Coordinates of C-alpha atoms in Angstrom, one line a residue:
Chain E
M1 CA -13.1 26.1 -16.2
R2 CA -11.8 24.4 -19.1
I3 CA -8.1 23.4 -20.7
R4 CA -7.4 25.1 -24.0
S5 CA -4.6 23.2 -25.2
L6 CA -2.9 19.8 -23.8
S7 CA 0.9 18.9 -24.6
L8 CA 2.5 15.8 -23.8
E9 CA 6.0 14.8 -25.0
N10 CA 7.1 11.4 -24.1
F11 CA 4.2 10.7 -21.7
R12 CA 2.9 6.9 -22.1
N13 CA 2.3 5.9 -25.5
Y14 CA 2.7 9.4 -26.5
I15 CA 5.4 10.4 -27.6
R16 CA 4.6 13.9 -28.8
L17 CA 0.8 15.2 -29.1
E18 CA 0.1 18.7 -29.8
M19 CA -4.0 19.3 -29.2
E20 CA -6.4 22.5 -29.4
W21 CA -9.5 21.6 -27.7
P22 CA -13.4 22.7 -28.9
E23 CA -15.4 23.8 -26.3
Q24 CA -17.6 21.4 -26.5
P25 CA -18.3 18.0 -24.6
V26 CA -15.7 15.8 -26.0
L27 CA -15.3 11.7 -26.5
L28 CA -12.5 9.8 -27.1
V29 CA -13.5 6.8 -28.9
G30 CA -10.6 4.2 -29.2
G31 CA -9.8 0.1 -28.5
N32 CA -7.6 -1.0 -25.8
A33 CA -4.9 0.4 -24.8
Q34 CA -4.1 2.6 -28.1
G35 CA -4.5 5.6 -24.9
K36 CA -7.7 7.8 -24.5
T37 CA -7.5 6.5 -20.4
S38 CA -4.0 8.1 -20.4
L39 CA -5.1 11.2 -21.8
L40 CA -7.3 11.4 -18.5
E41 CA -4.7 10.5 -16.8
A42 CA -2.9 13.3 -18.0
I43 CA -4.9 16.2 -17.1
Y44 CA -5.5 14.4 -14.0
Y45 CA -1.7 14.7 -13.7
L46 CA -1.6 18.2 -14.8
A47 CA -4.4 19.5 -11.5
T48 CA -2.8 17.0 -8.7
G49 CA 0.7 16.3 -9.6
R50 CA -0.6 12.6 -8.9
S51 CA -1.7 9.9 -11.1
P52 CA -4.5 7.8 -10.3
L53 CA -3.6 4.9 -11.8
T54 CA 0.0 4.7 -10.1
G55 CA 2.3 5.8 -7.9
M56 CA 5.4 4.6 -9.6
D57 CA 5.5 7.7 -12.1
R58 CA 8.1 6.8 -13.4
Q59 CA 5.6 4.4 -15.1
L60 CA 4.6 7.4 -17.1
I61 CA 7.3 7.9 -18.7
N62 CA 7.9 6.3 -22.3
W63 CA 9.5 3.2 -22.0
T64 CA 10.7 3.3 -25.8
A65 CA 12.1 6.8 -25.3
E66 CA 13.9 5.3 -21.6
Q67 CA 15.7 3.0 -23.9
E68 CA 16.6 5.8 -26.2
G69 CA 17.9 7.5 -23.5
L70 CA 15.0 10.5 -23.5
S71 CA 14.9 9.6 -19.9
Y72 CA 11.9 13.0 -19.0
A73 CA 8.2 13.4 -19.9
R74 CA 7.0 16.6 -20.3
L75 CA 2.6 17.6 -19.7
R76 CA 1.5 20.8 -20.2
T77 CA -1.8 22.9 -20.8
E78 CA -3.3 26.2 -20.8
V79 CA -5.9 26.5 -18.6
V80 CA -9.0 28.9 -18.5
G81 CA -11.1 29.9 -15.7
R82 CA -13.4 32.1 -14.7
H83 CA -10.6 35.3 -14.1
Q84 CA -7.0 34.0 -16.0
V85 CA -5.1 31.9 -17.8
R86 CA -3.0 29.7 -16.0
E87 CA 0.0 27.3 -17.7
I88 CA 1.2 24.4 -16.4
E89 CA 3.6 22.6 -16.7
M90 CA 5.7 19.1 -15.0
V91 CA 9.2 17.8 -16.1
L92 CA 9.8 14.2 -15.2
S93 CA 13.2 14.0 -15.1
V94 CA 15.8 10.4 -14.0
S95 CA 18.8 11.0 -13.9
P96 CA 21.6 9.7 -11.0
N97 CA 21.9 11.5 -7.4
A98 CA 24.9 12.1 -5.8
N99 CA 25.8 8.4 -5.4
G100 CA 24.8 7.3 -8.4
I101 CA 21.5 5.7 -8.1
P102 CA 18.4 7.1 -11.2
R103 CA 16.0 8.9 -9.3
L104 CA 12.6 10.5 -10.8
Q105 CA 12.8 14.2 -10.6
K106 CA 9.4 15.8 -11.2
S107 CA 9.3 19.8 -11.8
I108 CA 6.3 22.4 -11.7
R109 CA 6.3 25.6 -13.2
V110 CA 2.8 27.8 -12.8
D111 CA 2.9 30.8 -15.7
R112 CA 6.5 29.1 -15.9
R113 CA 7.7 29.9 -12.7
P114 CA 8.7 27.6 -10.0
Q115 CA 5.9 25.8 -8.1
R116 CA 5.8 23.7 -5.6
L117 CA 3.1 20.4 -5.0
R118 CA 1.1 22.5 -2.7
D119 CA 1.0 25.2 -4.8
L120 CA -0.8 23.8 -7.9
T121 CA -3.7 23.8 -5.6
G122 CA -7.0 24.9 -7.9
C123 CA -4.6 25.9 -10.8
L124 CA -7.0 23.4 -12.1
N125 CA -10.0 21.4 -11.1
V126 CA -10.7 17.8 -12.3
V127 CA -13.5 15.9 -11.0
L128 CA -12.4 11.8 -12.9
F129 CA -14.7 9.2 -12.7
L130 CA -12.9 5.8 -13.7
P131 CA -15.0 1.9 -14.0
Q132 CA -12.3 0.7 -11.5
D133 CA -13.4 3.7 -9.0
V134 CA -16.3 1.5 -7.7
E135 CA -13.5 0.0 -5.2
L136 CA -13.5 3.3 -3.8
V137 CA -16.6 1.0 -1.8
A138 CA -15.5 -1.6 -1.1
G139 CA -11.3 -1.9 -1.4
P140 CA -8.3 -1.1 1.6
P141 CA -8.9 2.2 3.7
A142 CA -5.7 3.7 1.0
G143 CA -7.7 4.4 -1.7
R144 CA -10.3 6.4 0.3
R145 CA -7.8 8.3 2.2
D146 CA -6.3 8.9 -1.2
Y147 CA -8.6 10.0 -3.0
L148 CA -10.2 12.8 -0.3
D149 CA -6.4 13.7 -0.5
A150 CA -6.9 14.8 -3.6
T151 CA -10.6 15.6 -4.2
L152 CA -9.6 17.9 -0.8
S153 CA -6.0 19.3 -2.0
Q154 CA -7.3 20.4 -5.1
V155 CA -9.4 23.7 -3.8
D156 CA -7.3 23.5 -0.6
R157 CA -4.1 24.7 -0.1
T158 CA -4.4 24.5 3.6
Y159 CA -5.2 21.2 3.3
A160 CA -2.3 20.7 0.4
A161 CA 0.3 22.3 2.2
A162 CA -0.5 20.1 5.8
L163 CA -1.3 16.9 4.1
E164 CA 2.7 17.1 2.9
T165 CA 4.5 17.7 6.6
Y166 CA 2.5 15.3 7.2
G167 CA 3.2 12.4 4.7
E168 CA 7.0 13.9 5.0
T169 CA 6.6 13.9 8.4
L170 CA 5.8 10.6 9.2
R171 CA 8.5 9.3 7.0
E172 CA 10.8 10.6 9.4
R173 CA 9.1 9.1 13.1
N174 CA 8.7 6.0 11.4
A175 CA 12.2 6.1 10.3
L176 CA 12.9 7.4 13.4
L177 CA 11.1 4.7 16.1
R178 CA 12.9 2.1 13.2
H179 CA 16.2 3.1 15.1
L180 CA 15.1 4.0 18.3
A181 CA 13.8 0.6 18.5
E182 CA 17.1 -1.7 17.3
E183 CA 19.5 0.7 18.3
G184 CA 18.2 2.3 20.7
G185 CA 18.9 6.6 21.4
D186 CA 18.1 9.5 23.1
P187 CA 13.8 9.4 23.1
A188 CA 13.6 13.3 23.1
Q189 CA 14.0 13.2 19.2
L190 CA 10.7 12.6 18.9
D191 CA 9.6 15.5 19.6
P192 CA 9.9 18.0 17.1
L193 CA 8.2 15.3 15.2
D194 CA 5.2 15.0 18.0
E195 CA 4.8 18.7 17.4
R196 CA 5.0 18.4 13.7
L197 CA 2.5 15.3 13.8
A198 CA 0.1 17.0 15.9
R199 CA 0.1 20.3 14.2
S200 CA -0.2 19.3 10.5
G201 CA -2.1 16.1 11.7
V202 CA -5.3 18.2 12.9
V203 CA -5.9 20.3 9.7
V204 CA -5.4 16.7 8.0
A205 CA -8.3 15.6 10.3
Q206 CA -10.4 19.3 10.6
G207 CA -10.6 18.5 6.4
R208 CA -11.5 14.9 5.8
H209 CA -14.0 15.2 8.0
R210 CA -14.9 18.9 6.6
L211 CA -15.3 17.3 3.6
V212 CA -16.5 14.1 4.4
G213 CA -19.2 15.5 5.8
E214 CA -20.3 17.8 2.8
L215 CA -19.3 14.8 0.2
S216 CA -22.5 12.7 2.9
R217 CA -24.8 16.2 2.4
H218 CA -24.5 16.4 -1.1
A219 CA -24.3 12.7 -2.1
G220 CA -27.9 11.9 -0.1
P221 CA -29.8 13.3 -2.5
F222 CA -28.1 12.6 -6.2
H223 CA -28.1 8.9 -4.3
A224 CA -32.0 9.3 -3.8
E225 CA -32.9 10.8 -7.3
L226 CA -31.1 7.6 -8.5
T227 CA -32.6 4.8 -6.5
G228 CA -36.2 5.6 -7.1
G229 CA -35.9 7.1 -3.5
Q230 CA -34.8 4.0 -2.0
E231 CA -32.1 4.8 -0.7
W232 CA -29.8 7.7 0.7
L233 CA -26.3 7.3 1.2
R234 CA -24.3 8.8 3.9
L235 CA -20.8 8.7 3.9
E236 CA -18.8 9.1 7.2
Y237 CA -15.8 9.8 8.7
H238 CA -14.1 6.9 11.3
P239 CA -10.6 9.2 12.6
N240 CA -8.0 6.9 13.8
F241 CA -7.4 9.6 15.8
D242 CA -10.4 10.4 17.6
P243 CA -10.5 12.8 21.1
A244 CA -14.0 11.3 21.7
S245 CA -13.5 11.4 25.1
P246 CA -14.4 13.9 27.1
P247 CA -17.9 13.3 24.3
A248 CA -17.5 17.1 23.9
L249 CA -14.7 16.5 20.8
T250 CA -16.9 13.3 19.3
Y251 CA -16.2 13.8 15.6
Q252 CA -19.4 11.8 14.9
R253 CA -22.3 15.0 15.6
P254 CA -24.8 14.6 12.7
L255 CA -26.7 17.7 12.3
L256 CA -25.9 19.6 15.4
V257 CA -23.0 21.9 14.7
E258 CA -22.0 23.1 10.6
P259 CA -19.8 19.9 8.7
G260 CA -16.7 19.7 10.4
G261 CA -17.3 22.2 12.0
L262 CA -15.7 22.0 15.6
P263 CA -17.2 21.3 18.9
P264 CA -18.7 24.6 20.4
G265 CA -15.5 25.7 22.6
V266 CA -13.3 23.5 21.2
S267 CA -9.8 24.6 18.9
L268 CA -8.1 22.7 16.9
E269 CA -5.1 24.0 19.4
D270 CA -7.1 21.9 22.0
L271 CA -6.6 18.3 18.8
E272 CA -3.3 19.1 18.6
R273 CA -2.9 19.0 22.8
A274 CA -4.9 16.6 23.0
F275 CA -3.6 14.2 19.7
L276 CA 0.0 15.3 21.4
Q277 CA -1.1 13.7 24.9
R278 CA -1.3 9.7 22.5
L279 CA 1.6 10.2 20.8
R280 CA 3.1 10.3 25.1
Q281 CA 0.5 7.8 25.6
R282 CA 1.9 5.5 23.7
R283 CA 5.5 6.5 22.8
R284 CA 6.7 3.5 24.7
E285 CA 4.7 0.5 22.5
E286 CA 5.6 2.8 19.5
I287 CA 8.8 2.7 20.1
E288 CA 8.4 -1.4 20.1
R289 CA 6.9 -1.9 17.3
G290 CA 9.1 0.8 15.5
M291 CA 6.5 3.0 13.9
T292 CA 3.9 5.7 15.1
L293 CA 0.0 4.2 15.7
T294 CA -1.6 6.9 15.9
G295 CA -2.6 9.8 13.3
P296 CA -4.6 9.9 10.5
H297 CA -2.9 7.7 8.2
R298 CA -5.0 5.1 9.6
D299 CA -8.1 6.8 9.7
E300 CA -11.5 5.3 7.3
V301 CA -14.2 6.2 6.0
R302 CA -17.9 4.0 5.8
F303 CA -20.4 4.4 3.1
R304 CA -23.5 3.6 4.8
V305 CA -27.0 2.8 3.1
G306 CA -29.5 3.4 6.2
D307 CA -27.2 0.9 8.5
V308 CA -25.8 -1.5 5.8
D309 CA -22.3 -0.7 5.5
L310 CA -21.8 -1.2 1.6
G311 CA -18.5 -2.0 1.8
L312 CA -19.8 -4.9 3.4
F313 CA -23.0 -5.9 2.4
G314 CA -23.4 -3.6 -0.4
S315 CA -23.6 -5.7 -4.3
R316 CA -22.1 -4.3 -6.7
G317 CA -24.8 -1.9 -8.1
Q318 CA -25.1 -0.8 -4.9
Q319 CA -21.9 0.6 -4.9
R320 CA -21.3 1.4 -8.1
T321 CA -24.4 3.5 -7.6
A322 CA -22.6 4.8 -4.4
V323 CA -19.0 5.8 -6.1
L324 CA -21.2 7.7 -9.0
A325 CA -23.6 9.4 -6.4
L326 CA -20.2 10.1 -5.2
K327 CA -18.7 11.6 -7.5
M328 CA -21.5 14.0 -9.0
A329 CA -21.1 14.8 -5.0
Q330 CA -17.5 15.6 -5.3
L331 CA -18.9 18.0 -8.4
A332 CA -21.4 19.8 -7.0
W333 CA -18.9 20.3 -3.5
M334 CA -16.0 21.7 -6.3
Q335 CA -18.9 24.3 -7.9
E336 CA -19.5 25.2 -4.7
I337 CA -16.3 25.7 -2.9
A338 CA -14.1 26.8 -6.3
G339 CA -16.4 29.2 -7.3
E340 CA -15.9 27.4 -11.2
D341 CA -16.6 24.5 -13.1
P342 CA -13.9 22.3 -13.0
I343 CA -13.4 19.5 -15.9
L344 CA -15.0 16.6 -16.3
L345 CA -13.5 12.8 -17.1
L346 CA -15.0 10.0 -16.9
D347 CA -13.2 7.0 -18.5
E348 CA -15.6 4.2 -19.9
V349 CA -18.2 4.8 -17.7
L350 CA -21.1 4.1 -18.7
A351 CA -20.6 0.4 -19.7
E352 CA -21.3 -1.3 -16.2
L353 CA -24.9 1.3 -16.2
D354 CA -28.0 0.8 -16.7
E355 CA -30.3 3.1 -18.9
A356 CA -31.7 5.5 -15.6
R357 CA -27.8 6.1 -14.6
R358 CA -26.9 6.5 -18.2
A359 CA -29.0 9.5 -18.4
A360 CA -28.3 10.6 -14.5
L361 CA -24.3 10.7 -15.5
L362 CA -24.7 12.6 -18.4
S363 CA -26.9 14.7 -17.4
L364 CA -23.8 16.4 -15.1
V365 CA -21.7 16.3 -19.2
D366 CA -24.5 20.1 -19.2
R367 CA -23.7 21.4 -15.9
V368 CA -19.4 21.5 -17.0
E369 CA -17.9 23.2 -19.0
Q370 CA -15.9 20.9 -20.3
A371 CA -16.4 17.2 -20.4
I372 CA -14.0 14.3 -21.4
L373 CA -15.6 11.2 -22.0
T374 CA -13.6 7.8 -23.2
A375 CA -15.6 5.1 -25.2
T376 CA -14.5 1.9 -26.9
D377 CA -17.8 2.0 -28.4
P378 CA -19.0 5.3 -29.1
E379 CA -22.2 4.0 -29.6
M380 CA -23.0 4.1 -26.0
F381 CA -24.1 7.7 -26.2
S382 CA -27.2 8.7 -28.0
L383 CA -27.6 10.1 -31.8
A384 CA -27.7 13.7 -29.6
F385 CA -25.3 13.4 -27.6
R386 CA -23.1 12.3 -30.6
Q387 CA -24.1 14.9 -33.0
R388 CA -22.9 17.9 -29.4
A389 CA -19.9 16.4 -29.4
A390 CA -17.2 16.3 -31.1
L391 CA -15.1 13.4 -31.9
F392 CA -11.8 12.0 -32.1
R393 CA -10.2 8.6 -32.1
V394 CA -6.8 7.3 -30.7
E395 CA -5.6 4.8 -32.4
G396 CA -1.9 4.4 -31.1
G397 CA -1.0 7.6 -28.9
I398 CA -2.2 9.9 -32.3
I399 CA -5.9 11.7 -32.0
R400 CA -6.8 13.0 -35.1
P401 CA -10.9 14.4 -35.1
C402 CA -13.5 12.8 -36.8
E403 CA -15.0 14.1 -39.5
R404 CA -19.0 12.0 -39.1
A405 CA -20.4 11.1 -36.1
V406 CA -19.6 7.3 -36.0
Chain S
M1 CA 43.3 -6.0 -22.5
S2 CA 43.7 -2.2 -21.7
A3 CA 45.8 -0.1 -24.1
L4 CA 46.5 2.1 -21.6
P5 CA 49.6 1.7 -18.9
P6 CA 48.3 0.7 -14.5
S7 CA 49.1 4.2 -13.3
V8 CA 47.0 6.6 -15.8
L9 CA 44.4 3.8 -15.5
R10 CA 44.4 4.0 -11.5
L11 CA 44.4 7.9 -11.6
I12 CA 41.0 7.7 -14.0
E13 CA 39.2 5.2 -12.1
T14 CA 40.4 7.0 -9.1
F15 CA 38.8 10.4 -10.2
S16 CA 35.4 8.7 -11.3
E17 CA 35.0 8.0 -7.3
L18 CA 34.8 11.4 -6.6
P19 CA 30.7 13.3 -6.7
G20 CA 29.4 14.9 -10.5
I21 CA 33.0 13.4 -11.8
G22 CA 32.0 10.4 -14.9
P23 CA 34.4 8.0 -16.7
K24 CA 34.9 10.9 -19.4
T25 CA 35.4 13.7 -16.6
A26 CA 38.1 11.3 -15.0
S27 CA 40.2 10.6 -18.1
R28 CA 40.4 15.0 -19.6
L29 CA 41.3 15.6 -16.2
T30 CA 43.6 13.0 -16.0
F31 CA 45.7 13.4 -19.2
F32 CA 45.5 16.5 -18.8
L33 CA 47.8 16.4 -15.5
L34 CA 49.6 14.1 -17.4
R35 CA 50.7 16.1 -20.3
G36 CA 51.1 19.8 -17.8
E37 CA 53.7 20.6 -16.9
S38 CA 55.5 17.7 -13.8
D39 CA 54.7 20.8 -10.8
L40 CA 51.1 20.8 -11.2
A41 CA 50.5 17.6 -10.2
L42 CA 52.7 17.1 -8.0
R43 CA 51.3 19.9 -5.5
L44 CA 48.2 18.7 -6.0
A45 CA 49.5 14.9 -5.1
Q46 CA 51.4 17.4 -1.8
A47 CA 47.5 19.4 -1.4
L48 CA 46.0 16.0 -0.9
Q49 CA 48.0 15.2 0.8
N50 CA 48.1 17.3 3.9
L51 CA 44.3 17.5 3.7
K52 CA 44.1 14.2 5.0
T53 CA 47.4 14.6 7.1
Q54 CA 47.3 17.6 8.3
T55 CA 43.9 18.5 8.8
R56 CA 42.0 17.5 12.2
L57 CA 38.5 18.8 14.1
C58 CA 39.6 20.9 16.7
S59 CA 38.6 19.6 20.6
I60 CA 36.5 23.0 20.7
C61 CA 34.3 23.6 18.2
Y62 CA 35.1 20.4 16.4
N63 CA 36.4 22.8 13.0
I64 CA 38.5 21.2 11.0
T65 CA 42.2 23.1 11.3
E66 CA 45.6 22.5 11.1
Q67 CA 45.8 23.3 15.2
D68 CA 44.6 22.5 18.4
P69 CA 42.4 24.5 19.4
C70 CA 41.4 25.9 16.5
L71 CA 42.0 29.3 15.5
I72 CA 38.9 30.8 16.7
C73 CA 39.4 28.7 19.6
S74 CA 42.5 30.3 20.6
D75 CA 42.0 33.4 19.8
P76 CA 42.0 35.8 23.3
Q77 CA 39.8 38.3 21.1
R78 CA 37.3 36.5 20.5
D79 CA 33.9 36.5 22.4
R80 CA 34.0 32.9 25.2
T81 CA 29.7 33.7 26.4
T82 CA 28.6 32.8 22.9
I83 CA 28.5 29.7 21.1
C84 CA 27.2 30.1 17.0
V85 CA 26.4 26.1 16.4
V86 CA 26.1 25.6 12.5
E87 CA 25.9 22.3 10.0
E88 CA 29.2 22.5 8.5
P89 CA 32.6 23.7 8.8
L90 CA 31.0 26.1 5.5
D91 CA 29.0 27.8 7.5
V92 CA 31.4 29.3 9.5
V93 CA 32.9 30.2 6.9
A94 CA 30.2 32.3 5.3
I95 CA 29.6 33.9 9.3
E96 CA 33.3 34.9 8.9
R97 CA 32.5 36.6 6.3
T98 CA 29.6 39.3 7.7
E99 CA 32.7 40.1 9.7
H100 CA 29.2 40.8 12.5
Y101 CA 30.9 38.1 14.7
R102 CA 32.8 37.8 17.6
G103 CA 32.2 34.6 19.3
L104 CA 33.1 30.9 19.0
Y105 CA 31.6 27.8 16.5
H106 CA 30.2 25.2 16.9
V107 CA 29.7 22.5 14.5
L108 CA 27.6 19.9 14.4
H109 CA 28.8 17.8 11.0
G110 CA 25.1 17.4 10.1
A111 CA 22.2 17.9 10.7
L112 CA 19.8 15.7 11.9
A113 CA 17.5 13.2 9.3
P114 CA 15.9 9.6 10.7
M115 CA 15.1 9.5 6.3
E116 CA 18.8 9.3 5.6
G117 CA 19.6 7.7 8.8
V118 CA 21.9 10.2 10.7
F119 CA 20.4 10.7 15.5
A120 CA 21.8 12.4 17.7
E121 CA 24.3 10.3 18.4
H122 CA 26.1 10.8 14.8
L123 CA 26.0 14.8 15.5
R124 CA 28.3 16.5 18.0
I125 CA 25.3 17.8 20.2
A126 CA 27.5 15.4 23.5
E127 CA 29.8 18.2 23.2
L128 CA 27.7 21.0 22.7
L129 CA 25.9 19.9 25.8
R130 CA 29.0 19.3 27.8
R131 CA 30.5 22.6 26.9
V132 CA 27.0 24.9 28.5
E133 CA 27.9 23.0 31.0
S134 CA 31.0 23.7 32.3
G135 CA 30.1 27.2 32.6
E136 CA 31.8 31.0 30.6
V137 CA 29.2 30.4 27.8
R138 CA 25.7 33.1 27.9
E139 CA 24.1 33.1 24.9
V140 CA 23.9 29.5 22.1
I141 CA 23.1 31.3 18.7
L142 CA 21.2 28.5 16.7
A143 CA 22.0 29.1 13.1
T144 CA 21.2 25.6 11.3
N145 CA 20.0 26.1 7.9
P146 CA 16.6 27.4 7.7
T147 CA 15.4 23.3 6.2
S148 CA 12.9 20.7 7.2
E149 CA 16.3 18.8 8.9
G150 CA 17.8 22.5 10.3
D151 CA 14.7 23.6 12.4
Y152 CA 13.9 20.1 13.1
T153 CA 17.8 19.9 14.7
A154 CA 17.4 23.6 16.2
A155 CA 14.3 22.5 18.3
Y156 CA 16.0 19.5 19.5
L157 CA 18.9 21.2 21.0
L158 CA 17.2 24.2 22.2
A159 CA 14.5 21.4 24.4
K160 CA 18.6 20.1 25.6
L161 CA 19.5 23.8 25.9
R162 CA 16.8 24.9 27.9
P163 CA 17.8 23.9 30.9
L164 CA 21.0 25.0 31.3
S165 CA 20.3 28.0 32.0
V166 CA 22.0 29.5 28.9
R167 CA 20.2 32.2 26.8
V168 CA 19.2 30.4 23.1
T169 CA 18.7 32.1 20.7
R170 CA 18.0 31.8 16.7
L171 CA 19.2 33.5 13.3
G172 CA 16.6 35.3 11.8
R173 CA 14.4 34.3 8.5
G174 CA 13.4 36.7 6.2
L175 CA 13.7 38.8 2.9
P176 CA 16.6 38.1 0.7
V177 CA 18.6 41.7 -0.5
G178 CA 18.1 43.1 -2.9
G179 CA 15.2 41.0 -3.8
D180 CA 11.1 42.1 -4.6
L181 CA 8.4 41.5 -2.6
E182 CA 6.5 40.2 -4.9
Y183 CA 8.0 37.4 -5.8
A184 CA 9.1 36.2 -1.6
D185 CA 7.1 33.3 -1.3
Q186 CA 4.5 32.9 1.0
I187 CA 6.4 31.2 3.7
T188 CA 9.6 33.6 3.3
L189 CA 7.2 36.0 3.3
T190 CA 5.1 35.3 6.4
N191 CA 8.3 34.7 8.4
A192 CA 9.2 38.1 7.9
L193 CA 6.5 39.2 9.1
E194 CA 5.7 37.6 12.0
G195 CA 10.0 38.6 12.7
R196 CA 9.4 42.1 12.2
R197 CA 10.9 44.7 14.3
E198 CA 10.2 47.9 15.7
L199 CA 12.0 50.8 14.0

């Protein structure tokens, strides 16, 4: 798929942008803080409903506009898919709630009809690669979980729905546990939430398990290629709740079952029951501590080469290569599962790579229908690449086509 | 110093405490009352006073009433073996409008919402259980809203009612009359399919 147009209003430093996108790869050139990354962020936001850079959506609204009382941002794009053209529109607005406290509201429209976040699934698929993505390997586990969630939610509607339910239920349940710890009350209020948590939780855990298996399967060969056959990357999923005993329920069963498939004789309902049982066992402890201690919100994913955990012992270079292989794997997996190319968004990532890895990354550009890249220094790209790409200059939230290759 | 006398200012300030009313609307309302016939302001004052002094909660169903027990609970024509549990008094009004329900009600005054600090002890749940335990009741209809909180409340109530050997039902959920199948959202449609009936 590809985007045909993009319009932004009061998004970051774009007061107003109307842009038609050419068919060839796009190279956005400009200095720092001119709006190159924000443009990729906008496209990612339209695809997933979240920003890769901030958890505070309010920061996305242009600051000057907000000072002038225009507390909203609008994003709109036309996506040309294999079978149809869709229009996605998102509006972020700040308005006071009944108690007068300003609240951020997010409304989503697909083809002008109001939709929920989960309905975005499949409308616009992207693979984004930012320089700071190297933190995926060595950074805190929450970053890895968010990455898995954002990736899966783009293509798997059941997962997106389960993830939303799980998140809501977890917040409700933690509030209730805190209340029970501090003021007491009827612990039976936990029962309906436990069931909802278990039902959505096993879908989340299964989805992640399947995805990690798939990414690992694709990333291995890419990584071997990038390292000249020296190293083979493996991704490991460590679910926080692993019904590991009895052993038949172990998640880590490489090669025996298809990736993400349930072990023979085990159903989703079995996992749900096991999860519920665990919640019951730990209830007293959870009430004492006032929070949910079991579940996929505590999952972990590790990157390994042989016996070496790259997050703990990998060099910066190894970690960078692993992330590159991961993104290549994500692209291949998305193509496979969606039957359509995701849009490739590369932000300033060439700078940190050596010649061979640059070539590997740029080869991805030819594998997709649309690629959008940014660079402060276009010289980083070969002349041949610059000549076939469409170059645009980004300056202070304004985008102009470059006449010639720079 | 303000150019307005304190009695005018006070009403403006009081109006602006209401939800959805800002200082501008508050001033407009105040001056409307000030200029209009004196009768209106006095009727409003009387109505406001009665709102708090004349009303109370029915000691049986906890609906808002002027007499205790309320008109519905004291109506001998009503079926005393069925209780319809709702979140708010306005839900009673909605169900009464159907003219298809002849049983009694129980108003919870909210739904379980931990994030907003609403827990079981804040709702009229213990009172409901006592009503059911005391005999007569054969069926409890859970008519909480089809929202996440409403469903949560219904599930909690179901667990509490089950040991009391009473029939517990939930309002059916499905497609709106006059709606278009094509435009129904997935969840509604799934519910409608699951709740389909033999013809």
